[in-house]
Short mmCIF file of N, CA and C in Angstrom, two decimals:
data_model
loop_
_atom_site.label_atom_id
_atom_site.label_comp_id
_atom_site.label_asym_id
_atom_site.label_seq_id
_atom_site.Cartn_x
_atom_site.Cartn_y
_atom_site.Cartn_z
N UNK A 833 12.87 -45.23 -30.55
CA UNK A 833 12.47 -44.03 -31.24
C UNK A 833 12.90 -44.17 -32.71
N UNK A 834 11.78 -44.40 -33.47
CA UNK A 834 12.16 -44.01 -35.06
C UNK A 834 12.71 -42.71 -35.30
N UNK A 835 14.16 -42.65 -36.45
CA UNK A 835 14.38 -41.53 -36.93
C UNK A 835 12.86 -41.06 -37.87
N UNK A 836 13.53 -39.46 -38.16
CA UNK A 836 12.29 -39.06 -39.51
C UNK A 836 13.05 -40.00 -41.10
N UNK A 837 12.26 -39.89 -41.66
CA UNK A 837 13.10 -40.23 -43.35
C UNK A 837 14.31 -38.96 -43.98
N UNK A 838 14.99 -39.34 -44.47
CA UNK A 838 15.95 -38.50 -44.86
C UNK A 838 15.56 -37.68 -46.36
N UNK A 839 15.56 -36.64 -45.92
CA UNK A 839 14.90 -35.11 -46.73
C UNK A 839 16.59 -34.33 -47.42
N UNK A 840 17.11 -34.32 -48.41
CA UNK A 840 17.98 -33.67 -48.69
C UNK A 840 18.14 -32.64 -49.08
N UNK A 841 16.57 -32.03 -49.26
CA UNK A 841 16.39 -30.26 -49.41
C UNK A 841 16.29 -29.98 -48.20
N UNK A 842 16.29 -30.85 -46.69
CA UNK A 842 16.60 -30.39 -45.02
C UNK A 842 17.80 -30.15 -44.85
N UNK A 843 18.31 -31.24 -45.32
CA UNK A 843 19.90 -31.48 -44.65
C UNK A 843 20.48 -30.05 -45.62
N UNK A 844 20.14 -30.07 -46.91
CA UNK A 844 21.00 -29.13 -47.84
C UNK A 844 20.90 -27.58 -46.82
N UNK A 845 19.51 -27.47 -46.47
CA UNK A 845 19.51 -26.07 -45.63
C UNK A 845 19.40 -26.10 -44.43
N UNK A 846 20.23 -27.35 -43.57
CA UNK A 846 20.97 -27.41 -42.63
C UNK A 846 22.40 -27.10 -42.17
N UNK A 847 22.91 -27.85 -43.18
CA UNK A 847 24.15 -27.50 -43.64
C UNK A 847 24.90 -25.80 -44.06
N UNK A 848 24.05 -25.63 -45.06
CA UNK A 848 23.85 -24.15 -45.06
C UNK A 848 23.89 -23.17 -44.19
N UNK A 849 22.77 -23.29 -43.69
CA UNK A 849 23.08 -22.31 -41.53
C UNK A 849 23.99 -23.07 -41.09
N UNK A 850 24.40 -24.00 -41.46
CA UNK A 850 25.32 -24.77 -39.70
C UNK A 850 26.78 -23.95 -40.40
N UNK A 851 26.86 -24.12 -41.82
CA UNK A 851 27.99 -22.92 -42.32
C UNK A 851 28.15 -21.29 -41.47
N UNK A 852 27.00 -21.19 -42.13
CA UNK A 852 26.35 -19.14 -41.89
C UNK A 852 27.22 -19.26 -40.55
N UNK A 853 26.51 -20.28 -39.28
CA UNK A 853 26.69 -20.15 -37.72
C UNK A 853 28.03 -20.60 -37.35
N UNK A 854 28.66 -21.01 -38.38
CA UNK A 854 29.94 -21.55 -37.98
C UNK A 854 31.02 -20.05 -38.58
N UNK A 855 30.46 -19.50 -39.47
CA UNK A 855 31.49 -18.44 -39.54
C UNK A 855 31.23 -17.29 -38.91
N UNK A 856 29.90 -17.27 -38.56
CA UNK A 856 29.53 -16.18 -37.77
C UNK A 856 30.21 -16.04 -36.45
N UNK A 857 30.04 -17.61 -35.45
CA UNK A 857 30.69 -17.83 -34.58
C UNK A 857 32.19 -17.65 -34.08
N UNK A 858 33.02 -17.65 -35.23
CA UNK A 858 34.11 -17.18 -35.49
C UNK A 858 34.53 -16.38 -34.81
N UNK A 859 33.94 -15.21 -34.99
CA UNK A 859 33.77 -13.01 -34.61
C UNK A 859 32.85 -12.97 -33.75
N UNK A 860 33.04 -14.03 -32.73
CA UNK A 860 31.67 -12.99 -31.17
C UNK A 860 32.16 -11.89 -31.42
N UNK A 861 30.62 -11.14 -30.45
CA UNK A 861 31.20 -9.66 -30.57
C UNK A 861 31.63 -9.61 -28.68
N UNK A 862 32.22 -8.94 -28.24
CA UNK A 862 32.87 -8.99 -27.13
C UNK A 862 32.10 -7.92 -26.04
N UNK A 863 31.52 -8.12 -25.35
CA UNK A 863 30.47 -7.69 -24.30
C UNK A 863 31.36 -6.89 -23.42
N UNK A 864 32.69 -7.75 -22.28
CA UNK A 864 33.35 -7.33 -21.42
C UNK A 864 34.56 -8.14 -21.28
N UNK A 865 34.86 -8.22 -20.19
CA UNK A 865 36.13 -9.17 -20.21
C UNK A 865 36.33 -10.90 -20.76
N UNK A 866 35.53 -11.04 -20.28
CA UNK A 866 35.39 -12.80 -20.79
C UNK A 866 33.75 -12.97 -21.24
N UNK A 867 33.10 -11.87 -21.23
CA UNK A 867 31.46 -12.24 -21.97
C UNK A 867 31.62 -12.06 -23.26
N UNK A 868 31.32 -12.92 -23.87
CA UNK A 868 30.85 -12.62 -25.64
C UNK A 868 29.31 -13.10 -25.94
N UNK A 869 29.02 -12.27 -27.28
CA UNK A 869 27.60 -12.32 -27.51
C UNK A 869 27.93 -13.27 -28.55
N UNK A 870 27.15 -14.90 -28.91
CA UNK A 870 27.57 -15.28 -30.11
C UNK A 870 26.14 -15.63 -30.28
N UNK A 871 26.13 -15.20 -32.02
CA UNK A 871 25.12 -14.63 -32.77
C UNK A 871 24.54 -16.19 -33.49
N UNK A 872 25.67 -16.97 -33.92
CA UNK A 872 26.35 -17.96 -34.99
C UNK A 872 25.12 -18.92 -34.70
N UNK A 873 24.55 -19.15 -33.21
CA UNK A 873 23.80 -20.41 -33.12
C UNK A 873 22.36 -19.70 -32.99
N UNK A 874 22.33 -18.71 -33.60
CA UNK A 874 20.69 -18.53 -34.34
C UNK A 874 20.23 -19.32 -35.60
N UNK A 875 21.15 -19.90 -36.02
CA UNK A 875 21.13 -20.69 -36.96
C UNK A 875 20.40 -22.22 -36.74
N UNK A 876 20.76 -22.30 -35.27
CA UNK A 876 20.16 -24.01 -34.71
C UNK A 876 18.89 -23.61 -34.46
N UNK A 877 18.40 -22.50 -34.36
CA UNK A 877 17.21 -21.89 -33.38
C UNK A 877 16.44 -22.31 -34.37
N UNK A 878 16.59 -21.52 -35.70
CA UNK A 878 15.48 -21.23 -36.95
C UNK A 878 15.74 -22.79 -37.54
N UNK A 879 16.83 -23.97 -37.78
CA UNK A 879 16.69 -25.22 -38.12
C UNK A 879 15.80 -25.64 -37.00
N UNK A 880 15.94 -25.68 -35.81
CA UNK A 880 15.09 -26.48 -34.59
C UNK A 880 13.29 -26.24 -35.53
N UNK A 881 13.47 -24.81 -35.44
CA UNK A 881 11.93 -24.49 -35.52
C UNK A 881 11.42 -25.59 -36.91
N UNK A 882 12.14 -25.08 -37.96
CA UNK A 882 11.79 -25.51 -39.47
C UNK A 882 11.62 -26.89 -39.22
N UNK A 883 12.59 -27.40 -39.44
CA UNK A 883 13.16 -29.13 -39.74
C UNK A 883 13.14 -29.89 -38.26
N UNK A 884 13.28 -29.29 -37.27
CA UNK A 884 13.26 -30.75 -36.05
C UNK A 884 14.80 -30.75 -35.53
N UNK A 885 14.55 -31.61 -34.30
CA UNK A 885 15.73 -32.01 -33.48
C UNK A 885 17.04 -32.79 -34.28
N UNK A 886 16.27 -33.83 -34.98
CA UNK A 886 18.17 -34.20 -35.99
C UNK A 886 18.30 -33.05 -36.79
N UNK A 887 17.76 -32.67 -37.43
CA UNK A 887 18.61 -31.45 -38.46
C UNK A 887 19.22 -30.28 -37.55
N UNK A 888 18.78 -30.12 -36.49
CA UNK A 888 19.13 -29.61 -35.28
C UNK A 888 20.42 -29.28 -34.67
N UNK A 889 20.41 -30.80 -34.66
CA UNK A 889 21.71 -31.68 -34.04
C UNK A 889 22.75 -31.26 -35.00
N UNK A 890 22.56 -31.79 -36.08
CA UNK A 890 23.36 -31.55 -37.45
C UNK A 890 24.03 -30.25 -37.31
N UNK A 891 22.99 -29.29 -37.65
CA UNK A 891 23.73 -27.47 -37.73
C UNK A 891 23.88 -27.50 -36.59
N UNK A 892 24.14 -27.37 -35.32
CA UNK A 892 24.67 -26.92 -33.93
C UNK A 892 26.00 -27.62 -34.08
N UNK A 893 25.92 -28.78 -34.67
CA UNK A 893 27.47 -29.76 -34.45
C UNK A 893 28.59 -28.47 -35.66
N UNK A 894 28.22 -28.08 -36.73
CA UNK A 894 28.86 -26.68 -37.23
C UNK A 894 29.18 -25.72 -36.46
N UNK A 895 27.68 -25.15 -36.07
CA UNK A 895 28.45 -24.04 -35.03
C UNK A 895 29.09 -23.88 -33.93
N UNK A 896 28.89 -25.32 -33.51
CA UNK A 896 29.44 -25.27 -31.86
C UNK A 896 30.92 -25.64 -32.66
N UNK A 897 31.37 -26.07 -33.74
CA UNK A 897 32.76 -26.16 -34.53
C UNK A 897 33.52 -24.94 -34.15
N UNK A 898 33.14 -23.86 -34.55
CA UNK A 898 33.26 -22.25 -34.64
C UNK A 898 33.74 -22.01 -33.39
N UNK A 899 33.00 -22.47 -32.52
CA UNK A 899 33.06 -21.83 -30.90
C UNK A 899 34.62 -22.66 -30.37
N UNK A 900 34.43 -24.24 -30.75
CA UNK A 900 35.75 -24.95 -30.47
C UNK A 900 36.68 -24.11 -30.88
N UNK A 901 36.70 -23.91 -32.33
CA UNK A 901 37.82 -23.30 -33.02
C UNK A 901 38.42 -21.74 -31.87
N UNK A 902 37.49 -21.35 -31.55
CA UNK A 902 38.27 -19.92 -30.70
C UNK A 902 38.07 -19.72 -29.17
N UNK A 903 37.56 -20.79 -28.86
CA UNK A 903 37.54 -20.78 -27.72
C UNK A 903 38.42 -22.37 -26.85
N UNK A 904 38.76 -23.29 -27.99
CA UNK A 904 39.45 -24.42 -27.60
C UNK A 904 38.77 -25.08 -26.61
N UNK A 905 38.20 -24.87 -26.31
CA UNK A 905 36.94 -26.08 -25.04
C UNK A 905 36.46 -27.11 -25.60
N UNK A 906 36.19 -27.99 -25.40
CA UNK A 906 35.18 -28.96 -25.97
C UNK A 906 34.05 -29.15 -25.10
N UNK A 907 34.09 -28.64 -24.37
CA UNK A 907 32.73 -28.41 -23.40
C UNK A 907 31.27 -28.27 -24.86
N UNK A 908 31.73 -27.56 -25.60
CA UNK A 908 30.81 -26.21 -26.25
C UNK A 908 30.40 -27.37 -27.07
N UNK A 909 30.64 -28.57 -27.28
CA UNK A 909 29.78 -29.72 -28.10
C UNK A 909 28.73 -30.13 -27.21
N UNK A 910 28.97 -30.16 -26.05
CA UNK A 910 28.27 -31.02 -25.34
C UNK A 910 26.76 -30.21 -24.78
N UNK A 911 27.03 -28.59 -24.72
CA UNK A 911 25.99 -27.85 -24.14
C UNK A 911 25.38 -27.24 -25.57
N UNK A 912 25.90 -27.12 -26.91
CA UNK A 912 25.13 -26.32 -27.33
C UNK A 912 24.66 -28.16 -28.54
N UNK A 913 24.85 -29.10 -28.37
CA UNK A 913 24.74 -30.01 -29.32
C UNK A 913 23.20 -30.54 -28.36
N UNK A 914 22.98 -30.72 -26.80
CA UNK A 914 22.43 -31.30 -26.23
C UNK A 914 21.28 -29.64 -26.08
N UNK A 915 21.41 -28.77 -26.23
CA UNK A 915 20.65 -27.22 -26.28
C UNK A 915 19.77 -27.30 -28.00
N UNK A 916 20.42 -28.01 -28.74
CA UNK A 916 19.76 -28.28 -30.14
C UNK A 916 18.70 -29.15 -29.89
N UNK A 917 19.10 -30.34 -29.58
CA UNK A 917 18.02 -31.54 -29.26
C UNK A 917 16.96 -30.97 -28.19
N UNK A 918 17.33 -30.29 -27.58
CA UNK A 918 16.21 -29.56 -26.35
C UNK A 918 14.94 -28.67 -27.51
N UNK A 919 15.55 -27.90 -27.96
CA UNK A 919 14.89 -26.73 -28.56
C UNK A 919 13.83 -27.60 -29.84
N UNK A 920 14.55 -29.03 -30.36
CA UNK A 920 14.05 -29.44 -31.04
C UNK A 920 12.81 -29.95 -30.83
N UNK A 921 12.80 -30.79 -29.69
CA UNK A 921 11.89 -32.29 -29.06
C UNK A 921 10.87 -31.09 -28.17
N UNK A 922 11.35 -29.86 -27.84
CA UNK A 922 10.37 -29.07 -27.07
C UNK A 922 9.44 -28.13 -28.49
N UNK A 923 10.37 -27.83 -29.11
CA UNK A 923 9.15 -27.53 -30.75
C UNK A 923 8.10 -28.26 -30.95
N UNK A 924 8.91 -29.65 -30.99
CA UNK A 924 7.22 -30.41 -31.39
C UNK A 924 5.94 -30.64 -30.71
N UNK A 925 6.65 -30.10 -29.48
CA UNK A 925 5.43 -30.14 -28.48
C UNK A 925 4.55 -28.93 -28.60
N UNK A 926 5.08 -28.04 -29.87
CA UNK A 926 4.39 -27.27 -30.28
C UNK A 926 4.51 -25.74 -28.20
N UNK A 927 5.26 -26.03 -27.93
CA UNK A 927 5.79 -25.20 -27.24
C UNK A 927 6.74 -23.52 -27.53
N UNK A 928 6.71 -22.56 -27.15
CA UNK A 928 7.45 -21.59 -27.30
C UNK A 928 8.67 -21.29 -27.53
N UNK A 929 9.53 -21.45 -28.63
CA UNK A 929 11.07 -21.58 -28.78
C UNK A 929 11.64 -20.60 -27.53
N UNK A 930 11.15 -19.39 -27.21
CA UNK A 930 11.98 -18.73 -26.70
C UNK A 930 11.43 -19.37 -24.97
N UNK A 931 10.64 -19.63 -24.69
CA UNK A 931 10.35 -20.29 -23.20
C UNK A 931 11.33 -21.45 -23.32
N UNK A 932 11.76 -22.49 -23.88
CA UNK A 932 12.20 -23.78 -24.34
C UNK A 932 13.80 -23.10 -24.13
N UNK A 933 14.26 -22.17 -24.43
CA UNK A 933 15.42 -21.80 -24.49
C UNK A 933 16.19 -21.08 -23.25
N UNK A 934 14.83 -20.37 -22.46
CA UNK A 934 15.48 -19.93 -21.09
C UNK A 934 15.43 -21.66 -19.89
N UNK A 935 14.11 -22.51 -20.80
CA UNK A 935 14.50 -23.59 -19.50
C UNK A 935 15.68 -24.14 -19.78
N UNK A 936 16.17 -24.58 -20.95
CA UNK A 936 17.58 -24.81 -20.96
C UNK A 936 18.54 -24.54 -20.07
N UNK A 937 18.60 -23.21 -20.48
CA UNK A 937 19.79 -22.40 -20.16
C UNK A 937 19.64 -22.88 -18.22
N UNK A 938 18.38 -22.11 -18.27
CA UNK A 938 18.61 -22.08 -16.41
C UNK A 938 18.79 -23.81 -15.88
N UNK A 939 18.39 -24.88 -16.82
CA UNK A 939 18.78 -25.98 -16.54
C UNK A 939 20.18 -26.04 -16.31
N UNK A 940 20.91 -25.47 -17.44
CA UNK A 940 22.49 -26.16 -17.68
C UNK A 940 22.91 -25.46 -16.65
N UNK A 941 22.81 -24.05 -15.74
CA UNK A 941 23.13 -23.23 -15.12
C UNK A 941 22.52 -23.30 -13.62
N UNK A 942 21.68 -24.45 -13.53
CA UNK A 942 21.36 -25.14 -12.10
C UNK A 942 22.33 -26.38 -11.87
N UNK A 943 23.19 -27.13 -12.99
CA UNK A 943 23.39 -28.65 -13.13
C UNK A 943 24.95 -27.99 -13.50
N UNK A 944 25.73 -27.19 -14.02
CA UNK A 944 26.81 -27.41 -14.20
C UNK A 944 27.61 -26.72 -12.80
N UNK A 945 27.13 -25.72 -12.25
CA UNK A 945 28.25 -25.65 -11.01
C UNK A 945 27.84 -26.45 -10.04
N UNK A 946 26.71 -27.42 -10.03
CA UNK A 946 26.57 -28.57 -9.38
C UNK A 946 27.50 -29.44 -9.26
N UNK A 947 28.02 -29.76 -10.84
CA UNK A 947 28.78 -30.79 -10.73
C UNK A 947 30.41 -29.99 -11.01
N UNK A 948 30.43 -29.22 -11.46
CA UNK A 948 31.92 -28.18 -11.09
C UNK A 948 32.23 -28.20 -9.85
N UNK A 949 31.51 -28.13 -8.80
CA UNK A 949 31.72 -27.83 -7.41
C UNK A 949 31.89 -29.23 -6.91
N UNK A 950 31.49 -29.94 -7.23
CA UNK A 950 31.50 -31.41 -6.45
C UNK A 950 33.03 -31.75 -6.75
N UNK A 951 33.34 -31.52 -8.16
CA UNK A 951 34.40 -32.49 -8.22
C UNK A 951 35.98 -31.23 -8.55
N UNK A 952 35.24 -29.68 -7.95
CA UNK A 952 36.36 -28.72 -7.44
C UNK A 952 36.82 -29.14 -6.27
N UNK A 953 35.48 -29.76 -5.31
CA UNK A 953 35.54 -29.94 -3.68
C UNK A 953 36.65 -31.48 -3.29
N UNK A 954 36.18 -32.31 -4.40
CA UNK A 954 36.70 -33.29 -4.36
C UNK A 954 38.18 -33.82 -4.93
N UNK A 955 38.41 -32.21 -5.92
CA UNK A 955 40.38 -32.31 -5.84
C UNK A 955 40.82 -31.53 -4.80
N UNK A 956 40.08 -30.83 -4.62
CA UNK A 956 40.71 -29.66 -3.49
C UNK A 956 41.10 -30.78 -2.22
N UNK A 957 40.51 -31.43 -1.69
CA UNK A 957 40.71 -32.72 -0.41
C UNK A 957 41.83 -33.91 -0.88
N UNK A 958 41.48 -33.91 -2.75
CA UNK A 958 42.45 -35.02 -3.05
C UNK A 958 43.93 -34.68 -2.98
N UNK A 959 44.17 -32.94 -3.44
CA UNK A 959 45.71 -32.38 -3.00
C UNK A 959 46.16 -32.13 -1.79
N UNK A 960 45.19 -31.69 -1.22
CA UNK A 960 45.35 -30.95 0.09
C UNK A 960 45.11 -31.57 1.45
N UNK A 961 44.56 -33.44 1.62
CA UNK A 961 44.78 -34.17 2.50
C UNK A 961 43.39 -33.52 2.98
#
């Protein structure tokens, strides 16, 4: 796969939102006990649409910064960096950002207590004989 050519009025207003979404991300607003609404990676949404999957990549790797910073996971690189490249490579297919964004989601949310559970099941037997 060829990259695109490198555009520095992209990257400049990549960078830019991946800022906006990284301080936004900062201040979820707090839903309930452990739900928060974070606003910050509308920022990857509107780069996905504009510029494509690397510039994508780029601003989500900012905001998902934000989310590390207050939430200490590093999970949050891996779902919202690999949720950029989705939203991106499904744009060009000239597809629906917001259809592109629920298959995600219900993807990561068919595939992660898949593999949470396998390898919950598989310490639970490794302590417990």
């Amino acid at each position: 796969m060829r990259l695109p050519a490198f555009n520095p009025a992209h990257l400049k207003l990549a960078t830019l939102l991946g800022l906006i979404g990284l301080i936004i991300n900062l201040y979820p607003i707090p839903l309930s006990a452990n739900v928060q609404l974070i606003l910050g990676n509308t920022a990857v949404v509107i780069v996905a649409i504009l510029l494509g999957p690397w510039y994508a990549l780029f601003t989500a790797f900012f905001t998902a910064t934000g989310l590390m910073l207050i939430w200490s996971s590093p999970h949050v690189y891996i779902v919202f960096l690999l949720e950029a490249l989705w939203l991106g490579f499904v744009r060009r297919k000239d597809a629906h950002i917001l259809y592109a964004s629920i298959s995600y989601w219900l993807l990561v949310n068919g595939v992660i207590p898949l593999v949470n559970d396998r390898y919950t099941t598989q310490s639970y037997y490794f302590y417990h004989g």
